[in-house]
PDB file of C-alpha atoms in Angstrom:
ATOM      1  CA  UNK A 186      39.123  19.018  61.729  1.00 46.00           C
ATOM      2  CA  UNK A 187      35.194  19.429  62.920  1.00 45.00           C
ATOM      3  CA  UNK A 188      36.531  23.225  64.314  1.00 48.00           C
ATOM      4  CA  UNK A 189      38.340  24.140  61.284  1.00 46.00           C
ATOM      5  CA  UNK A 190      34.965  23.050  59.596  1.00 42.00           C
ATOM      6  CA  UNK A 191      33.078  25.182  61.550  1.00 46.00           C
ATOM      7  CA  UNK A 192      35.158  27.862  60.999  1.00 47.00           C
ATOM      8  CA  UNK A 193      35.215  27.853  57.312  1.00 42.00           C
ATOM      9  CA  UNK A 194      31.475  27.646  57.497  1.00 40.00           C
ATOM     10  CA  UNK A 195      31.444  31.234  59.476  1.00 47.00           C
ATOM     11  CA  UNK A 196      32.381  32.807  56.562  1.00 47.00           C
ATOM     12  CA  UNK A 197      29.672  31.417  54.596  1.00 37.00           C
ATOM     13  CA  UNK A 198      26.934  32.393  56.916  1.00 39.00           C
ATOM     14  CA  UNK A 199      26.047  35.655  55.533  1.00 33.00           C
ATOM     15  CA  UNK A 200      25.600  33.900  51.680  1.00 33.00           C
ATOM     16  CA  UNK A 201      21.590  33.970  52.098  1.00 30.00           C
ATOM     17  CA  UNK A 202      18.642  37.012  51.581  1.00 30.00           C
ATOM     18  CA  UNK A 203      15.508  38.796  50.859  1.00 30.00           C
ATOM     19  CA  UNK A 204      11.492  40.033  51.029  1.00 32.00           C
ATOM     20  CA  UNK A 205       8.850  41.040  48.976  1.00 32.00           C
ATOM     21  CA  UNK A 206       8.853  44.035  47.611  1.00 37.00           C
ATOM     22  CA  UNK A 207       8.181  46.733  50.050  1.00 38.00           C
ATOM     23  CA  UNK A 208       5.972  49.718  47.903  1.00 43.00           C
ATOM     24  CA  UNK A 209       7.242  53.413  49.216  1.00 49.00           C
ATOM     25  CA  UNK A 210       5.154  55.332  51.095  1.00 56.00           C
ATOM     26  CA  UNK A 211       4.371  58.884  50.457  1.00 72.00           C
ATOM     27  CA  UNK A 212       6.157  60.941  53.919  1.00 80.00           C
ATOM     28  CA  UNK A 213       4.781  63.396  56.036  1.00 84.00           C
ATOM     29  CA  UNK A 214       7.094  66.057  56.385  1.00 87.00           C
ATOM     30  CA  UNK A 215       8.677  64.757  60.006  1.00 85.00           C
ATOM     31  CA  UNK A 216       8.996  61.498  58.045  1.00 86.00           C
ATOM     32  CA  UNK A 217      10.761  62.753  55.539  1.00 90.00           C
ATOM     33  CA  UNK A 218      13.051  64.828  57.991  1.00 92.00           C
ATOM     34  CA  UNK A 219      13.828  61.687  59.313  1.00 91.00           C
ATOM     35  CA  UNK A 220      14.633  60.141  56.265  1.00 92.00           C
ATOM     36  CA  UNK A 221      17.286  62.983  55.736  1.00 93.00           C
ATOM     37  CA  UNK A 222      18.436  62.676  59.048  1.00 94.00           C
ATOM     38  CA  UNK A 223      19.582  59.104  58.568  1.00 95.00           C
ATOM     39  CA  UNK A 224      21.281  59.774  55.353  1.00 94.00           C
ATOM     40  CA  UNK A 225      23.099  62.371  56.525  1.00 96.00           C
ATOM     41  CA  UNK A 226      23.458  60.511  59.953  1.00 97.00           C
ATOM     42  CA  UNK A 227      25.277  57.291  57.878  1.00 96.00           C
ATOM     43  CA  UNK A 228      26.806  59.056  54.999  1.00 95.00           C
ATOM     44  CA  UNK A 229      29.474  60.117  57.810  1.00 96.00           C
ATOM     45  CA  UNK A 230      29.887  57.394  59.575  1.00 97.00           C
ATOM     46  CA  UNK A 231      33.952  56.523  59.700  1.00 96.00           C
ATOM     47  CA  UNK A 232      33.245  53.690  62.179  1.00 97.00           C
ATOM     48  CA  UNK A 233      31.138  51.832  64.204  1.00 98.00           C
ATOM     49  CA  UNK A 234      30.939  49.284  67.389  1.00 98.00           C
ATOM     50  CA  UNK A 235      28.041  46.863  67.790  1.00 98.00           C
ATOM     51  CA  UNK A 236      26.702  43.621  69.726  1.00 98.00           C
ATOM     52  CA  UNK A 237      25.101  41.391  67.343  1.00 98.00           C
ATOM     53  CA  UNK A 238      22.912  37.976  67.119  1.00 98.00           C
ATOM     54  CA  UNK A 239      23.423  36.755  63.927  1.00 97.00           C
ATOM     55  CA  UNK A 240      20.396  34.052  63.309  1.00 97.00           C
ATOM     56  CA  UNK A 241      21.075  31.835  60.188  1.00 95.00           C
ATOM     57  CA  UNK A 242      17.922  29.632  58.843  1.00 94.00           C
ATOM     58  CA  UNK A 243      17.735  27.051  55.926  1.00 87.00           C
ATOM     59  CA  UNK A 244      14.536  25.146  55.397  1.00 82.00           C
ATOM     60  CA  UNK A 245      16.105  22.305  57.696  1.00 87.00           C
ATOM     61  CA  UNK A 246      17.628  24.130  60.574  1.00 92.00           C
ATOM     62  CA  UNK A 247      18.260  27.157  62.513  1.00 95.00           C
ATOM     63  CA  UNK A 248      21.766  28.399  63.936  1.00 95.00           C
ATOM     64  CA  UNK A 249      21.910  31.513  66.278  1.00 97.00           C
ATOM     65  CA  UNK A 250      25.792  33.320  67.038  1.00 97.00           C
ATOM     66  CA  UNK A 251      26.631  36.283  69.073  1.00 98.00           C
ATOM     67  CA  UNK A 252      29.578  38.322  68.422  1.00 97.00           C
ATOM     68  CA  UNK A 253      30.810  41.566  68.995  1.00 98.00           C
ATOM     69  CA  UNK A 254      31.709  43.870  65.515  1.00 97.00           C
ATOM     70  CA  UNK A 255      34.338  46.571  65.028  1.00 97.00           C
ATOM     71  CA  UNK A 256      34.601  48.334  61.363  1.00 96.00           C
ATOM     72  CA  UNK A 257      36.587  50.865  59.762  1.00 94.00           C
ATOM     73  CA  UNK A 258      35.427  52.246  56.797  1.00 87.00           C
ATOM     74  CA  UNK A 259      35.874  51.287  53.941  1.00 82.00           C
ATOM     75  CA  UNK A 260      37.498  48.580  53.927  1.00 83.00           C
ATOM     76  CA  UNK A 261      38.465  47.194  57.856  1.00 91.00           C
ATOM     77  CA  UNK A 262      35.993  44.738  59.922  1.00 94.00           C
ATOM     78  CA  UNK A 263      36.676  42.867  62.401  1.00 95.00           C
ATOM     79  CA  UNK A 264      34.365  40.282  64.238  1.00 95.00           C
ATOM     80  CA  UNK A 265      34.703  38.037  67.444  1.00 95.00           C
ATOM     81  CA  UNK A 266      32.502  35.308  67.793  1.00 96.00           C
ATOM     82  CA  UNK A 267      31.007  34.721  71.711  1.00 96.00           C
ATOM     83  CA  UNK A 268      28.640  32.292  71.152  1.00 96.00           C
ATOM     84  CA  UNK A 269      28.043  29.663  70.959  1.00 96.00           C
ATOM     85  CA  UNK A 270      30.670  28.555  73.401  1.00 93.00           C
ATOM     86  CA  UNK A 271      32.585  25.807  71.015  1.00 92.00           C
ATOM     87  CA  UNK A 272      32.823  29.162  68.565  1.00 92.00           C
ATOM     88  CA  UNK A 273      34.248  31.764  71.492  1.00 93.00           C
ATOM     89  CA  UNK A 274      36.597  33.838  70.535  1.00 92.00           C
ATOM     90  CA  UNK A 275      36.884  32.633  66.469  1.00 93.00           C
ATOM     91  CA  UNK A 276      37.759  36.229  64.983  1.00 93.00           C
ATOM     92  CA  UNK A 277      37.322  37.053  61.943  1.00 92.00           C
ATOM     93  CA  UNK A 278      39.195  40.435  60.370  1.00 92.00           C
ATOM     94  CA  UNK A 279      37.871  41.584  56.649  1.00 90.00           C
ATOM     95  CA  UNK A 280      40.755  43.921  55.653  1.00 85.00           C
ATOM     96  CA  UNK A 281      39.869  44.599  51.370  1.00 77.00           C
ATOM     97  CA  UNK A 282      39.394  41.611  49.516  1.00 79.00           C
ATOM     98  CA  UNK A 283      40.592  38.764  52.509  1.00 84.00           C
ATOM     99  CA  UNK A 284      39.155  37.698  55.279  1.00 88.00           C
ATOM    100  CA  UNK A 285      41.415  36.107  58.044  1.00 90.00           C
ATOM    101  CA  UNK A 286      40.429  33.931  60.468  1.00 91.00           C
ATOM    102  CA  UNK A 287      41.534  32.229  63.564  1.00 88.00           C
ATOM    103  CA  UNK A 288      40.910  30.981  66.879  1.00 82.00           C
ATOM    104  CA  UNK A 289      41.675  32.940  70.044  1.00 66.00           C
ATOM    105  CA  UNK A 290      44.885  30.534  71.190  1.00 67.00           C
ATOM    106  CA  UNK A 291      47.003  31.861  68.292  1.00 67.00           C
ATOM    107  CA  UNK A 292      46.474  28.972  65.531  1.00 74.00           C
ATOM    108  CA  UNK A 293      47.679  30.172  62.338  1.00 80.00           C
ATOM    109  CA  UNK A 294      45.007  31.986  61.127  1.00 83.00           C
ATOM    110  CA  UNK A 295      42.722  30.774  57.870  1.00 88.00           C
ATOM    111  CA  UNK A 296      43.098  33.200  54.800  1.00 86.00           C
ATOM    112  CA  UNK A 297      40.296  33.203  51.844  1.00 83.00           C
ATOM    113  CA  UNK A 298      39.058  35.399  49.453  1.00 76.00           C
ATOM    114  CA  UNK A 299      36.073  37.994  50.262  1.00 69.00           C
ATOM    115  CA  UNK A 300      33.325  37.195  48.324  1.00 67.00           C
ATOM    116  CA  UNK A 301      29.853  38.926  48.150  1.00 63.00           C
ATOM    117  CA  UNK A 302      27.391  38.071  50.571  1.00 64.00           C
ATOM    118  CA  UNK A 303      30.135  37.568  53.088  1.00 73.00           C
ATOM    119  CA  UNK A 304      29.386  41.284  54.549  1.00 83.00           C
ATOM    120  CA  UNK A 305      25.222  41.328  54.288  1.00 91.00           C
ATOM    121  CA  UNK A 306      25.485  41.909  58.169  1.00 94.00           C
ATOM    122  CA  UNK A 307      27.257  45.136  58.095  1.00 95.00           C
ATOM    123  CA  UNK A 308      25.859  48.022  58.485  1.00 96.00           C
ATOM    124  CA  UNK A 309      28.171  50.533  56.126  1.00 94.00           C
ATOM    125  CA  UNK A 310      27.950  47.965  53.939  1.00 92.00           C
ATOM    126  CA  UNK A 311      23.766  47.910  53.599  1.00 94.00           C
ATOM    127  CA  UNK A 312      23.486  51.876  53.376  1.00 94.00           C
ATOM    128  CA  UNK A 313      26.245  51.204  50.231  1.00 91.00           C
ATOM    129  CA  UNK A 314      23.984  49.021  48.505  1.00 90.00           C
ATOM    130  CA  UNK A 315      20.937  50.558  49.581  1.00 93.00           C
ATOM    131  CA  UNK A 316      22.244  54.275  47.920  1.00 90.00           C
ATOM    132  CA  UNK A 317      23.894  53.156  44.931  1.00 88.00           C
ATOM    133  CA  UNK A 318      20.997  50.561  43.656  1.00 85.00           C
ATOM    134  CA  UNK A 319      18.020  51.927  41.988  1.00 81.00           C
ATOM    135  CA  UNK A 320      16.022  49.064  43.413  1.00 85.00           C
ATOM    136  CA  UNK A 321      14.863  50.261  46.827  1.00 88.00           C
ATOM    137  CA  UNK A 322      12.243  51.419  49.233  1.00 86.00           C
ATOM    138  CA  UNK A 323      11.242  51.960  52.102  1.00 87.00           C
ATOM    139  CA  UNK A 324       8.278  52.370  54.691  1.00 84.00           C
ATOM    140  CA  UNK A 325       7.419  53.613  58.185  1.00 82.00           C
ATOM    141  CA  UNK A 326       5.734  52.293  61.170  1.00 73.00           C
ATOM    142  CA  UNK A 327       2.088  53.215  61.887  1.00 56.00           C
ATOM    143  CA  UNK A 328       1.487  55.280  64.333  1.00 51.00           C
ATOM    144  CA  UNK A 329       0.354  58.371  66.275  1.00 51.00           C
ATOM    145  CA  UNK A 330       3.411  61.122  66.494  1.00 54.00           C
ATOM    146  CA  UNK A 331       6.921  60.437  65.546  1.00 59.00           C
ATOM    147  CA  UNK A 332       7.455  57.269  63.871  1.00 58.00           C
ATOM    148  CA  UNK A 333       9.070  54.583  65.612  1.00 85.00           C
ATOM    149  CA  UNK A 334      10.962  52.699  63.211  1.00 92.00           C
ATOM    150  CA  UNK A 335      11.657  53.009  59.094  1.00 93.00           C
ATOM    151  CA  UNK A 336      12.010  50.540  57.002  1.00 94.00           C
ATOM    152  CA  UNK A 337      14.818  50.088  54.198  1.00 95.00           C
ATOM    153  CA  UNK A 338      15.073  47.764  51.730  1.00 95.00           C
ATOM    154  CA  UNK A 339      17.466  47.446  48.643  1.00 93.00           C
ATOM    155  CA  UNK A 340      18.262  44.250  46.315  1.00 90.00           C
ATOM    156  CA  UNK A 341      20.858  42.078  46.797  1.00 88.00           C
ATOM    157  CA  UNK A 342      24.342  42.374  44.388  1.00 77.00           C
ATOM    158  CA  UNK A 343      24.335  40.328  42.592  1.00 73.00           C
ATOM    159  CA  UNK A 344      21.062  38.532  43.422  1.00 75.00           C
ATOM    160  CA  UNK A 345      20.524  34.681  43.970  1.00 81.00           C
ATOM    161  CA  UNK A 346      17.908  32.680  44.579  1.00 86.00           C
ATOM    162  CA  UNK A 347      18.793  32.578  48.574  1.00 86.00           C
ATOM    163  CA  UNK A 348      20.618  35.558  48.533  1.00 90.00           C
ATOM    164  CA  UNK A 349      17.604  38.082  46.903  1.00 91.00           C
ATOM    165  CA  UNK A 350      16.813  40.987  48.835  1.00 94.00           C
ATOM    166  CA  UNK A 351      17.668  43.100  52.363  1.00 95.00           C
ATOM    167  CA  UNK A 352      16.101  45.135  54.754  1.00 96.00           C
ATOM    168  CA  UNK A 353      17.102  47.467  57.449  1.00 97.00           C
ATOM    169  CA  UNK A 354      14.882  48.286  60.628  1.00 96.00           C
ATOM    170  CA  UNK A 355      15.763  51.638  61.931  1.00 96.00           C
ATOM    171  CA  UNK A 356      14.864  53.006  65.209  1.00 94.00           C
ATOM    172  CA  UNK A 357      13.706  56.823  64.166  1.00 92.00           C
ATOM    173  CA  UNK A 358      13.988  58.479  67.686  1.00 91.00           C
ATOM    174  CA  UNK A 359      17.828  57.059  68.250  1.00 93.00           C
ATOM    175  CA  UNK A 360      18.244  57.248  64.416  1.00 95.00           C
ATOM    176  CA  UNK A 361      20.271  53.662  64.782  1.00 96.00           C
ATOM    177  CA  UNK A 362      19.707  50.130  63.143  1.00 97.00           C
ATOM    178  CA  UNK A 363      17.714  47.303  64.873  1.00 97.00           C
ATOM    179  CA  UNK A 364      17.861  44.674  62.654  1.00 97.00           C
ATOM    180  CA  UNK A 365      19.106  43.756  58.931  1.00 97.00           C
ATOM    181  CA  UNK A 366      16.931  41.240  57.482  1.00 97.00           C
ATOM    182  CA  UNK A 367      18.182  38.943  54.437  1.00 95.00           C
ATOM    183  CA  UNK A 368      15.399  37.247  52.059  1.00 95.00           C
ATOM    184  CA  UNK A 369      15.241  34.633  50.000  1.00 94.00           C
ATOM    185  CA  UNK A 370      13.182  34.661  46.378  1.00 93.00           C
ATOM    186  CA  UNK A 371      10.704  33.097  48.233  1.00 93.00           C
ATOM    187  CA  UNK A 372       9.706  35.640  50.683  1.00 93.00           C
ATOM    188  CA  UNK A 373      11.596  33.535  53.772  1.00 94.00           C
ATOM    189  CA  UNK A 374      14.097  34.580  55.843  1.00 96.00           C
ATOM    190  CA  UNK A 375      17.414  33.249  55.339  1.00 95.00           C
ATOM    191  CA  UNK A 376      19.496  35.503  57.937  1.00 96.00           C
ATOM    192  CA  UNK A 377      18.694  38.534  60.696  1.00 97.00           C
ATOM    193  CA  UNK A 378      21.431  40.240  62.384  1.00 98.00           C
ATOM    194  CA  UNK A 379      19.958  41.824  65.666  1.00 98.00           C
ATOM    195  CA  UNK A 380      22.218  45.216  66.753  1.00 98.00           C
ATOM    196  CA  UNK A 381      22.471  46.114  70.366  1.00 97.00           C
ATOM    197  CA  UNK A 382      25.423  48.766  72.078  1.00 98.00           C
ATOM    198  CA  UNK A 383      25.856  50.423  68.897  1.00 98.00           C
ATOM    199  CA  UNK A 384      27.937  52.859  68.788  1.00 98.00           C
ATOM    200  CA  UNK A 385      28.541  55.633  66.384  1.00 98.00           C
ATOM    201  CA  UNK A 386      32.177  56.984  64.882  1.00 97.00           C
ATOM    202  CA  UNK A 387      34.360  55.728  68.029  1.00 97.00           C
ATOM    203  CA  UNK A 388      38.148  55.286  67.702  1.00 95.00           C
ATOM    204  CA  UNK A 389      39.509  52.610  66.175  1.00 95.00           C
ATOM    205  CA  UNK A 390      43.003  51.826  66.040  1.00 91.00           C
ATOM    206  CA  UNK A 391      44.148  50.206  62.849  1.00 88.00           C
ATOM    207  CA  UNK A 392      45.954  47.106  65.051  1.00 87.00           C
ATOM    208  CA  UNK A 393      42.452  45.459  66.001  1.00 88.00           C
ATOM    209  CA  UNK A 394      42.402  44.759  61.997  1.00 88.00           C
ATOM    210  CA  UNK A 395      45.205  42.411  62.457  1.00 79.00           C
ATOM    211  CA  UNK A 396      45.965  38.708  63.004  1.00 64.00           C
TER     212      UNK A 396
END
């Protein structure tokens, strides 16, 4: 009973976000070449590969889980948990509007419905919000030369008092994400997902989307 507990609270980890508002800066013209690069960069991404440590902070505690992340745009994601070691090998597949998931010894795997907030720490799924909301902005590092990270923020949809706004910390030389950052109204962090070994439009076969 405790694991299937701890499972069903997996897919509730990504329900929290936000930060103050971020004001955007005026670019230089490499800045701003940048900027396009990224769009155009993301726009075409198909699929992606990542390593990720997912922190997750209320005002009481702090939880930290590593996993590795496979998705398929638009609508296939698949997740396996490595850490911490009670949680190794949970997977969790998002294939439309259900998430299924299960241990890695076969158990019947657990279906429920996606809900929003249950992708925050996706990366197709922030540049979606980020280019469809009119809420955004964004802001470079400081800096002599070429800027070493940008800064994008959008609002949360729909937004909650836990769950208010997001950020994405780009690295501007490998034009990849570092870190997606989800606020609270307050100003505190409720959830960063940290991206290492990402990699960009690899081949996915549609069977890793499975239970």
């Amino acid at each position: 009973m405790c694991k299937k507990r701890a499972i069903i609270f997996l897919c509730f980890l990504t329900l929290m976000i936000t930060t103050g508002c971020v004001p955007m800066m005026k670019l230089s013209n490499q800045e701003a070449d940048i900027y396009q690069k990224i769009h155009r960069k993301f726009s075409q991404m198909t699929a992606y590969t990542a390593t990720v440590k997912l922190t997750v902070k209320n005002n009481r505690t702090e939880q930290v889980y590593e996993m590795h992340q496979a998705v398929k745009t638009p609508e296939y994601a698949r997740t396996e948990l490595t850490a911490p070691e009670e949680l190794s090998g949970v997977v969790t597949v998002y294939a439309g509007n259900e998430l299924l998931v299960r241990r890695a010894d076969g158990e019947e795997p657990l279906r429920l419905e996606a809900k929003e907030g249950y992708s925050d720490f996706f990366i197709h799924d922030f540049f979606a919000r980020y280019y469809q909301s009119e809420d955004t902005a964004l802001i470079v590092s400081a800096g002599t030369g070429e800027s070493e990270t940008m800064l994008l923020e959008t609002v949360a949809n729909p937004e909650s008092s836990s769950r208010y706004k997001i950020t994405m910390l780009l690295d501007t030389k490998k034009l990849e994400p570092k870190t997606i950052t989800v606020y609270d109204i307050g100003g505190n962090v409720r959830m960063i997902a940290e991206f290492s070994e990402f990699c960009y439009n690899p081949a996915l076969h549609d069977g890793m989307f499975t239970t």
